[in-house]
mmCIF file of C-alpha atoms in Angstrom:
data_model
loop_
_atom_site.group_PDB
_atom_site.id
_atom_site.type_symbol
_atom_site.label_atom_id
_atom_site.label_comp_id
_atom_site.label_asym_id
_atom_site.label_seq_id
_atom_site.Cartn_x
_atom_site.Cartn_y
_atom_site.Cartn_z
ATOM 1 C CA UNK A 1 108.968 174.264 52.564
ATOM 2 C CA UNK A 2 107.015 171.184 52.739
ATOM 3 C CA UNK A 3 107.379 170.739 49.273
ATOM 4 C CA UNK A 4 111.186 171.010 49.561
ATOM 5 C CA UNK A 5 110.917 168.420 52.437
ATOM 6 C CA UNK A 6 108.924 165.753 50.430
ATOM 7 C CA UNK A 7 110.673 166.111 47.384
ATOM 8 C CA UNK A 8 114.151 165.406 49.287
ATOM 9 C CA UNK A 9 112.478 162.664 50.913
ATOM 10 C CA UNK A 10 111.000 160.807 47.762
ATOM 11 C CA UNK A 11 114.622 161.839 45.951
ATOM 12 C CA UNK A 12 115.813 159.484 49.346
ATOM 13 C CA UNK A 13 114.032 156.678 48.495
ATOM 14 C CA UNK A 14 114.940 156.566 44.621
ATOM 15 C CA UNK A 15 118.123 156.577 45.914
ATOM 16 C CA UNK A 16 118.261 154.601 48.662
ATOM 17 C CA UNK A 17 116.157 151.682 46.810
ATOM 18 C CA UNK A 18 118.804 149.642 45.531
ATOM 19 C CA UNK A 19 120.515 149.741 49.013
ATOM 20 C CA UNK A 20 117.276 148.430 50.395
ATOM 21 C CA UNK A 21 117.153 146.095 47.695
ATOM 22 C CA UNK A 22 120.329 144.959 48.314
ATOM 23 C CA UNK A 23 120.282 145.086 51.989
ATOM 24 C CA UNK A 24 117.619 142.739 52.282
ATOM 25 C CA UNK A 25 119.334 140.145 50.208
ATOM 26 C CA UNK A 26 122.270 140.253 52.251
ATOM 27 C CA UNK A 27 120.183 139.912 55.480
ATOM 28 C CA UNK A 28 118.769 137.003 54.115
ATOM 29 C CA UNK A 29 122.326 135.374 53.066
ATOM 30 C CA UNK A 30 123.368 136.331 56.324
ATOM 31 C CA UNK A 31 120.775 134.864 58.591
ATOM 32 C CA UNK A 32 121.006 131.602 57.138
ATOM 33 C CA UNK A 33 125.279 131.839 58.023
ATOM 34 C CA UNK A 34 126.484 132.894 54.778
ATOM 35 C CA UNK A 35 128.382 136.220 54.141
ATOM 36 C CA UNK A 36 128.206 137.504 50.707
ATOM 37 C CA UNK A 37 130.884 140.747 49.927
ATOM 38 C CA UNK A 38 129.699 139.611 46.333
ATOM 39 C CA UNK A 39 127.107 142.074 46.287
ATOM 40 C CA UNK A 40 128.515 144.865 43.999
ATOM 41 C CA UNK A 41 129.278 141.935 41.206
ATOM 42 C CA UNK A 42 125.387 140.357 41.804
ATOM 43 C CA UNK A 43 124.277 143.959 41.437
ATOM 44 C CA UNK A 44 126.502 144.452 38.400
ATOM 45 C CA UNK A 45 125.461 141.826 36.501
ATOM 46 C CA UNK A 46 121.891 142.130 37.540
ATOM 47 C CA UNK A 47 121.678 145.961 35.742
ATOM 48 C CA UNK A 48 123.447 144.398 32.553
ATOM 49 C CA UNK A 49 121.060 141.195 32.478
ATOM 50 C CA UNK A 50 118.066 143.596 33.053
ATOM 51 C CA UNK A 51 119.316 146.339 30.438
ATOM 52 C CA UNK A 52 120.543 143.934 27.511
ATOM 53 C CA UNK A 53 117.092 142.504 27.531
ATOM 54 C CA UNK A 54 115.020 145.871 27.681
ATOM 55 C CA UNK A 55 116.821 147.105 24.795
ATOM 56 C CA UNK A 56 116.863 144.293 22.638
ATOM 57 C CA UNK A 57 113.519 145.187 20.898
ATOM 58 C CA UNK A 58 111.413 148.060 21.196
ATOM 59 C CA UNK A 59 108.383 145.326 21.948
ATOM 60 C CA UNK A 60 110.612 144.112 24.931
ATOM 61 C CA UNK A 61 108.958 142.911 27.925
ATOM 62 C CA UNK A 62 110.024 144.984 30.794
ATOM 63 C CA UNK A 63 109.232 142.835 33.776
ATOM 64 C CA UNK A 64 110.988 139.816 31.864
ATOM 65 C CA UNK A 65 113.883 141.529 31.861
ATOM 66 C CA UNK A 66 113.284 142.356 35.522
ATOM 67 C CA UNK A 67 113.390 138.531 35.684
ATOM 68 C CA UNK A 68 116.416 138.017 34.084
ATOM 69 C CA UNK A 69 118.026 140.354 36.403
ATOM 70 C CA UNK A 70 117.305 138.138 39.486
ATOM 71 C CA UNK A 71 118.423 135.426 37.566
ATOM 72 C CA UNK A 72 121.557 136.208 36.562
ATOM 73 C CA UNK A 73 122.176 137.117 40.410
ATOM 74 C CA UNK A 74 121.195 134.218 41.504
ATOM 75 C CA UNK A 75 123.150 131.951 38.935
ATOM 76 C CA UNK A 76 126.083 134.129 39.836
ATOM 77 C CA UNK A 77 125.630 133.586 43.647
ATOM 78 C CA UNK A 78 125.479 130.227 43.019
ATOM 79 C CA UNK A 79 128.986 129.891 42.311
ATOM 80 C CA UNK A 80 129.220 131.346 45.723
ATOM 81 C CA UNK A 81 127.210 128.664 47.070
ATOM 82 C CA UNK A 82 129.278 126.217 45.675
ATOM 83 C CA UNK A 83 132.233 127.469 46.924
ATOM 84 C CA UNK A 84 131.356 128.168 50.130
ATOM 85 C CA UNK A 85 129.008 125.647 51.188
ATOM 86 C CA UNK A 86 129.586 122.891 49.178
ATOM 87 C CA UNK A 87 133.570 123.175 48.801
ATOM 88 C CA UNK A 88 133.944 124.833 52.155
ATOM 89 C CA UNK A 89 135.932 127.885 50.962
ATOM 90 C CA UNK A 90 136.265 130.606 53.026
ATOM 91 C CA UNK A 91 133.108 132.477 52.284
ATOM 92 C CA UNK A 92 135.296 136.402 52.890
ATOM 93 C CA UNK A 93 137.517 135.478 49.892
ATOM 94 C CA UNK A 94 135.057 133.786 47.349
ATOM 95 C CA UNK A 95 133.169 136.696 48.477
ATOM 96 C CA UNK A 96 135.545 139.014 47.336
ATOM 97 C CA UNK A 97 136.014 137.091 44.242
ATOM 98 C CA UNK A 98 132.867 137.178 43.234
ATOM 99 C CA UNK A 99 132.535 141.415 43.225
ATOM 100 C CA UNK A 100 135.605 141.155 40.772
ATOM 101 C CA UNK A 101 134.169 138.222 38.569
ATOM 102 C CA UNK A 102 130.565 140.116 38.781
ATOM 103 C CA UNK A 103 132.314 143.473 37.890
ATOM 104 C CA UNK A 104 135.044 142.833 35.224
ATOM 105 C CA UNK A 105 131.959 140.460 33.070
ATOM 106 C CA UNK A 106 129.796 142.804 33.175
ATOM 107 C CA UNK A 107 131.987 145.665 32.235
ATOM 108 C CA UNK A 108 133.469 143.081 29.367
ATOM 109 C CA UNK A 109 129.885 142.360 28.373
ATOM 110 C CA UNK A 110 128.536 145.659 28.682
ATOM 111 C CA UNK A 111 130.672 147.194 26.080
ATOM 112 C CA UNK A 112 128.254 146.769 23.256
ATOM 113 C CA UNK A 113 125.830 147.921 25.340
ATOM 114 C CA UNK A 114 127.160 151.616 26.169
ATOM 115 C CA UNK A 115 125.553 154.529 24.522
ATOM 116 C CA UNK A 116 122.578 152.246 23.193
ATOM 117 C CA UNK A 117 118.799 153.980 23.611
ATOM 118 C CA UNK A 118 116.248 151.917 25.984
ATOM 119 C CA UNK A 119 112.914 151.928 24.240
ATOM 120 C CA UNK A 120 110.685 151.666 26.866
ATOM 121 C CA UNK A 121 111.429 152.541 31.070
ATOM 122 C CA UNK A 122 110.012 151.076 33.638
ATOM 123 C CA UNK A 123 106.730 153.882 34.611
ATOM 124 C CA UNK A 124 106.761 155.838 37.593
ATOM 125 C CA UNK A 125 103.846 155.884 39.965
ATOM 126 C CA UNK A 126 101.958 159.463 40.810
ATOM 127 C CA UNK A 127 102.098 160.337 43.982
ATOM 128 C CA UNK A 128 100.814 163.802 45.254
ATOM 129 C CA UNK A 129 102.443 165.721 42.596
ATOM 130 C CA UNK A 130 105.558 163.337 42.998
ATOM 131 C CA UNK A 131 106.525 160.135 41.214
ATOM 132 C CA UNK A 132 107.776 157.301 42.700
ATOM 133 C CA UNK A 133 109.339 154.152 40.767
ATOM 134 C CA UNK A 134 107.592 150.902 41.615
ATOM 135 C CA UNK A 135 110.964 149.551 42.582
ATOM 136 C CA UNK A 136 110.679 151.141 45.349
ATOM 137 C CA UNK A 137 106.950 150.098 46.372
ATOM 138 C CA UNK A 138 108.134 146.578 45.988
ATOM 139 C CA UNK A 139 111.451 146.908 48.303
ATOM 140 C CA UNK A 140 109.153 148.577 50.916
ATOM 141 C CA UNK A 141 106.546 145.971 50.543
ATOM 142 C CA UNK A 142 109.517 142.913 50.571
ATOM 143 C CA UNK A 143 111.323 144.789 53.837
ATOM 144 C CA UNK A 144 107.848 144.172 55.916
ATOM 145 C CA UNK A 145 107.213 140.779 53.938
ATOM 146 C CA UNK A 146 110.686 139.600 54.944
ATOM 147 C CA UNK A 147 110.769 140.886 58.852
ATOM 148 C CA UNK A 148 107.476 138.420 59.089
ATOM 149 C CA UNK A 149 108.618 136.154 57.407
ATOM 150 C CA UNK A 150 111.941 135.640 59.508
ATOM 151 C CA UNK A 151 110.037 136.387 62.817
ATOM 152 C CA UNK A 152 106.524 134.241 62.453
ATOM 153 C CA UNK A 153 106.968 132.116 60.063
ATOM 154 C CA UNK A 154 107.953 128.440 60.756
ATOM 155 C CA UNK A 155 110.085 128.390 57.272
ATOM 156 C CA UNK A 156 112.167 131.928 58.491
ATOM 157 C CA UNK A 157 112.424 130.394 61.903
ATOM 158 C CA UNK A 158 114.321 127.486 60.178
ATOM 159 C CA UNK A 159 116.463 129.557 58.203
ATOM 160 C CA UNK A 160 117.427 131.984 60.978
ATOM 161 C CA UNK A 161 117.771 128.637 63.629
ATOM 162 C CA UNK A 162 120.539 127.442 60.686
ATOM 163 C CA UNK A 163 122.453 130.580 61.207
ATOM 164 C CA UNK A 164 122.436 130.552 65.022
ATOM 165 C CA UNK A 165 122.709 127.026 65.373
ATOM 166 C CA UNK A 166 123.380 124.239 62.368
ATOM 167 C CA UNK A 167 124.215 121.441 64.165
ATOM 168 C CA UNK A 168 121.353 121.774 66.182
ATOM 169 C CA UNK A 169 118.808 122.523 63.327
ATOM 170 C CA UNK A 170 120.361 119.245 61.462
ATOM 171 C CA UNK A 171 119.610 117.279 64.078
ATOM 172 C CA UNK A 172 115.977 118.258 64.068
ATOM 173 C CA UNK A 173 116.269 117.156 60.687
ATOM 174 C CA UNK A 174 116.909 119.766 58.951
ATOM 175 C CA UNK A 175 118.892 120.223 55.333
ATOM 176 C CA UNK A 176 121.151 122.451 56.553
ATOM 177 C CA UNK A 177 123.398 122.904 52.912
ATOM 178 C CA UNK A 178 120.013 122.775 51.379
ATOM 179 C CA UNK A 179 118.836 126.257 53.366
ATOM 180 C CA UNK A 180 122.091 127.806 52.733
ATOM 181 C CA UNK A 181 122.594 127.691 49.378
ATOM 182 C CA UNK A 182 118.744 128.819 48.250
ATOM 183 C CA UNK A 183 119.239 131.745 51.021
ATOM 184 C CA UNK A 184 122.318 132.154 48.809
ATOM 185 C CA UNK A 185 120.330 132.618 45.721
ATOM 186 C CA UNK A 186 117.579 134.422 46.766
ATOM 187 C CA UNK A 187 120.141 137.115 48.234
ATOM 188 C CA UNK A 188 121.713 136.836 44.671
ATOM 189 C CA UNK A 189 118.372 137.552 42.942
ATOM 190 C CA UNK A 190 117.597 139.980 45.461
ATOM 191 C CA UNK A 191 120.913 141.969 44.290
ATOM 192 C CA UNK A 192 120.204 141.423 40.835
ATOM 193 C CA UNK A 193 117.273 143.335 41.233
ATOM 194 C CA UNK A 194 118.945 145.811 42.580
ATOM 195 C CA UNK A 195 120.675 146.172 39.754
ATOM 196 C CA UNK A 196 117.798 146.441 37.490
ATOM 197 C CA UNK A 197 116.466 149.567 38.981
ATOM 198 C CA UNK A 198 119.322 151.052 38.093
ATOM 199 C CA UNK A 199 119.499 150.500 34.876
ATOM 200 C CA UNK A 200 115.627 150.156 33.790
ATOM 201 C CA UNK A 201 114.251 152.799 36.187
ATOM 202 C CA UNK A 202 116.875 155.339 37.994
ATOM 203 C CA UNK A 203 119.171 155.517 35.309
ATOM 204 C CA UNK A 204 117.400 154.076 32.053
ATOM 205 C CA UNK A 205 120.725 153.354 30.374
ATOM 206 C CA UNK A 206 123.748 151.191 30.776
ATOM 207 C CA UNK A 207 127.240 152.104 32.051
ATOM 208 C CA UNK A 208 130.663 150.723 33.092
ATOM 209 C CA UNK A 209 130.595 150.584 37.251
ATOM 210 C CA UNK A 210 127.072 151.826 37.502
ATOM 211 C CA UNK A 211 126.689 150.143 40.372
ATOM 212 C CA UNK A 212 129.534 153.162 41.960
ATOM 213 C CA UNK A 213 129.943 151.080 45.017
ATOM 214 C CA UNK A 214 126.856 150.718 46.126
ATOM 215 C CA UNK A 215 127.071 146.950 46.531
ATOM 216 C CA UNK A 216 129.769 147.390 49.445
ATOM 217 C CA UNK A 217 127.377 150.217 51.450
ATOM 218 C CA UNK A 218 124.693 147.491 51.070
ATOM 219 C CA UNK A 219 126.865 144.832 52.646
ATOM 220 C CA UNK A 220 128.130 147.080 55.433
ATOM 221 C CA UNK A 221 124.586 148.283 55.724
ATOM 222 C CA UNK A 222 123.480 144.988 57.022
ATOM 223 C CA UNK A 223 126.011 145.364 60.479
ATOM 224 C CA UNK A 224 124.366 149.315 60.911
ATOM 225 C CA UNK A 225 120.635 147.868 60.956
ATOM 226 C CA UNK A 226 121.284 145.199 63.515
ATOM 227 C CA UNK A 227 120.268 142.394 60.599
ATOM 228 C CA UNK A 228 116.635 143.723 60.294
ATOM 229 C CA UNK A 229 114.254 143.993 57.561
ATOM 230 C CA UNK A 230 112.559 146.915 58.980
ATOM 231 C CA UNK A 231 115.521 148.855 60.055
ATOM 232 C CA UNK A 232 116.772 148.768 56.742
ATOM 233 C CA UNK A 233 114.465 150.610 55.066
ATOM 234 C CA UNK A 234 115.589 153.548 57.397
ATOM 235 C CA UNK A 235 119.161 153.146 56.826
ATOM 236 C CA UNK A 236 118.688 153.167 53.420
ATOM 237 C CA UNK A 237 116.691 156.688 53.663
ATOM 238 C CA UNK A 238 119.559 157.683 55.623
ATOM 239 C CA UNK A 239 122.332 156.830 53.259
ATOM 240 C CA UNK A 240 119.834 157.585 50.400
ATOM 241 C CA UNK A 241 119.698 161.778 51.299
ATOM 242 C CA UNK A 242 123.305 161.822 51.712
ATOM 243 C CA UNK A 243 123.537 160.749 48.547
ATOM 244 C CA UNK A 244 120.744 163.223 47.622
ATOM 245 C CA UNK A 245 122.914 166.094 50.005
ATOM 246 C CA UNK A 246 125.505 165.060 47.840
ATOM 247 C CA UNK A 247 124.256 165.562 44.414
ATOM 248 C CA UNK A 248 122.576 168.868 45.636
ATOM 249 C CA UNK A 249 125.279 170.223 47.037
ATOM 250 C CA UNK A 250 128.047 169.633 44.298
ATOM 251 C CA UNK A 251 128.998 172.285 42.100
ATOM 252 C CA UNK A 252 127.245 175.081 44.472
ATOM 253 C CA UNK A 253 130.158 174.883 46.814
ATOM 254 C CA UNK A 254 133.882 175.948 46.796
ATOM 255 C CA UNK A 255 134.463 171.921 48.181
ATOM 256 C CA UNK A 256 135.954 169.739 45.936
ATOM 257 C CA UNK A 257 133.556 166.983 44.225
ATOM 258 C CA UNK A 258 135.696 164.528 45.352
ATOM 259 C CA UNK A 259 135.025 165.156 48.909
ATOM 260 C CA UNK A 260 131.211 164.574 48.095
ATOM 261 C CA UNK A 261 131.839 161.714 46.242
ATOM 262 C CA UNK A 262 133.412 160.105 49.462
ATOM 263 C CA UNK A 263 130.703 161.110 51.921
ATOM 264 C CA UNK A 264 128.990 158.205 51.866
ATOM 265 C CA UNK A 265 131.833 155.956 52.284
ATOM 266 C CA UNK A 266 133.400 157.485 54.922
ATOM 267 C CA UNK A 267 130.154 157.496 56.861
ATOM 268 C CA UNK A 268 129.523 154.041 56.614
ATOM 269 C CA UNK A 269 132.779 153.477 58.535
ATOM 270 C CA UNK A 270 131.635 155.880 61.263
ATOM 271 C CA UNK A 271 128.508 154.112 61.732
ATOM 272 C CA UNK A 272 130.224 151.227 61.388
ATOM 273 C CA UNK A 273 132.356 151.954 64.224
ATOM 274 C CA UNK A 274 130.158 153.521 66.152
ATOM 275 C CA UNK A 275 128.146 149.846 66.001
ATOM 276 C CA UNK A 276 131.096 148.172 66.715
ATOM 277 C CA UNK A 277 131.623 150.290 70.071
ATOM 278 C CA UNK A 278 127.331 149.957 70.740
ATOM 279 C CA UNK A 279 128.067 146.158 70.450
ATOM 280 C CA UNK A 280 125.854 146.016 67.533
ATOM 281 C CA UNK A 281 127.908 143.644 66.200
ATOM 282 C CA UNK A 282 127.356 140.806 68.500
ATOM 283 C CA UNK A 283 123.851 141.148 67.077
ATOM 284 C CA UNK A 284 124.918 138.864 64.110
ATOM 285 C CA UNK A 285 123.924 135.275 63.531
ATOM 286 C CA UNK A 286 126.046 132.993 65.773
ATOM 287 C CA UNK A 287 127.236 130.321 63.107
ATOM 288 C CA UNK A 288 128.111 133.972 60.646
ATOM 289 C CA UNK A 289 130.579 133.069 58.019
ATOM 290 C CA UNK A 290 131.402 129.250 59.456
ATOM 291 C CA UNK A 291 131.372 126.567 56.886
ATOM 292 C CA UNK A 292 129.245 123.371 58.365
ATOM 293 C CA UNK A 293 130.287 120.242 58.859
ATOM 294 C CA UNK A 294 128.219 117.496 60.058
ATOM 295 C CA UNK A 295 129.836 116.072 63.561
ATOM 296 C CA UNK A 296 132.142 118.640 64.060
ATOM 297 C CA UNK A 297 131.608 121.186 67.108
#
């Protein structure tokens, strides 16, 4: 029985990795002020970036193409930086258009990738009789590395004072586009890495809408966990074994698939709700999705 219960809790985490992942570069966009529903796209083109490099040569260097995953999601969130901050678009729409741009490329690009070998995987770590991907060590680690960060650190204190109060943090003399657009990035690359698990680690192979909507559980993840570091890593769990339930579960009951499938995502808008009722949502940063302008109020 314990057995049973560890093994559904380390099948959990491999799961509910690239939600943490992803969760924790949303928290970041969003605590500087910036929402980000580009996080499906980031993680999209993250996988492809990571897998296209992996496979080039068996003598590939894994963690490079770990690299290139964060960079392609941060070059890609860029354009949401731009767009947002710079051009003052409304950040819900160039948001939105930035899961289709992130999606459709790398499903264009991807093509040539499909059905292709990886030579090499990233290597799991032993762990009492388990394995456990190093991914996941590292989200764990950058969960508790980030909730310091943002709570004693003067640097996270300045990002989280420019997504409570801009005006007030530029008059201290702070950059305020500046802070936005690299919490923009790192978000990105955080996503992108994301995205790399999945395709060097959990999956070890590339496929059109790999990503199966995890990107938009990630975003909506951010509201459940209050905007926390800490509490992410147990949402993720959470929505990690109902994935797990899911898997388990399909094909041993008379239940359509279908209605597995959609589990998740009709959870998150229970939870969702059930925040919104809690007043969870008043927990978000007060300047949240407002372009700023320097002398307006």
């Amino acid at each position: 029985m314990d057995n049973v219960v560890i093994e559904a809790l380390v099948r959990a985490l491999a799961v509910g990795t690239p939600l943490l992942l992803a969760c924790l570069g949303a928290i970041l966009n969003e605590r500087a002020g910036v929402v980000n529903l580009g996080v499906e796209g980031l993680m999209a083109v993250g996988a492809l970036a990571a897998f296209a490099v992996a496979a080039s040569s068996p003598d590939a260097n894994l963690w490079l193409a770990v690299g290139a995953s964060m960079l392609a999601g941060a070059a890609l969130a860029l354009l949401h930086a731009v767009a947002t901050i710079t051009l003052r678009a409304n950040q819900f729409v160039s948001g939105l258009a930035l899961a289709l741009i992130g999606t459709g490329t790398a499903g264009l690009l991807g093509k040539r990738f499909e059905g292709l070998p990886l030579f090499n995987k990233v290597a799991d770590l032993s762990l009492g009789g388990f394995t456990i991907s190093p991914f996941t060590v590292a989200a764990l680690l950058l969960a508790g590395a980030m909730a310091f960060w943002l709570g004693a650190t003067r640097s996270g204190l300045t990002l989280r004072s420019v997504g409570e109060n801009p005006a007030a943090a530029d008059v201290l003399g702070v950059n305020v586009g500046l802070i936005r657009v690299l919490a923009v990035m790192g978000g990105g690359a955080l996503a992108g890495l994301a995205g790399a698990f999945l395709s060097l680690s959990y999956r070890s192979s590339w496929a059109d809408n790999m990503t199966g909507g995890l990107g938009w559980i990630a975003v909506a993840l951010v509201i459940f966990v209050g905007w926390r570091p800490l509490r992410a890593i147990a949402g993720a769990l959470f929505f990690g074994f109902l994935y797990y339930l899911q898997f388990r579960l399909q094909g041993n009951s008379p239940i359509p698939t279908e209605v597995f499938s959609a589990m998740p995502f009709v959870l998150v808008l229970v939870v969702l709700a059930l925040a919104g009722m809690r007043g969870q949502a008043g927990n978000a940063p007060a300047a949240l999705g407002r372009a700023y302008v320097r002398g307006e109020r």
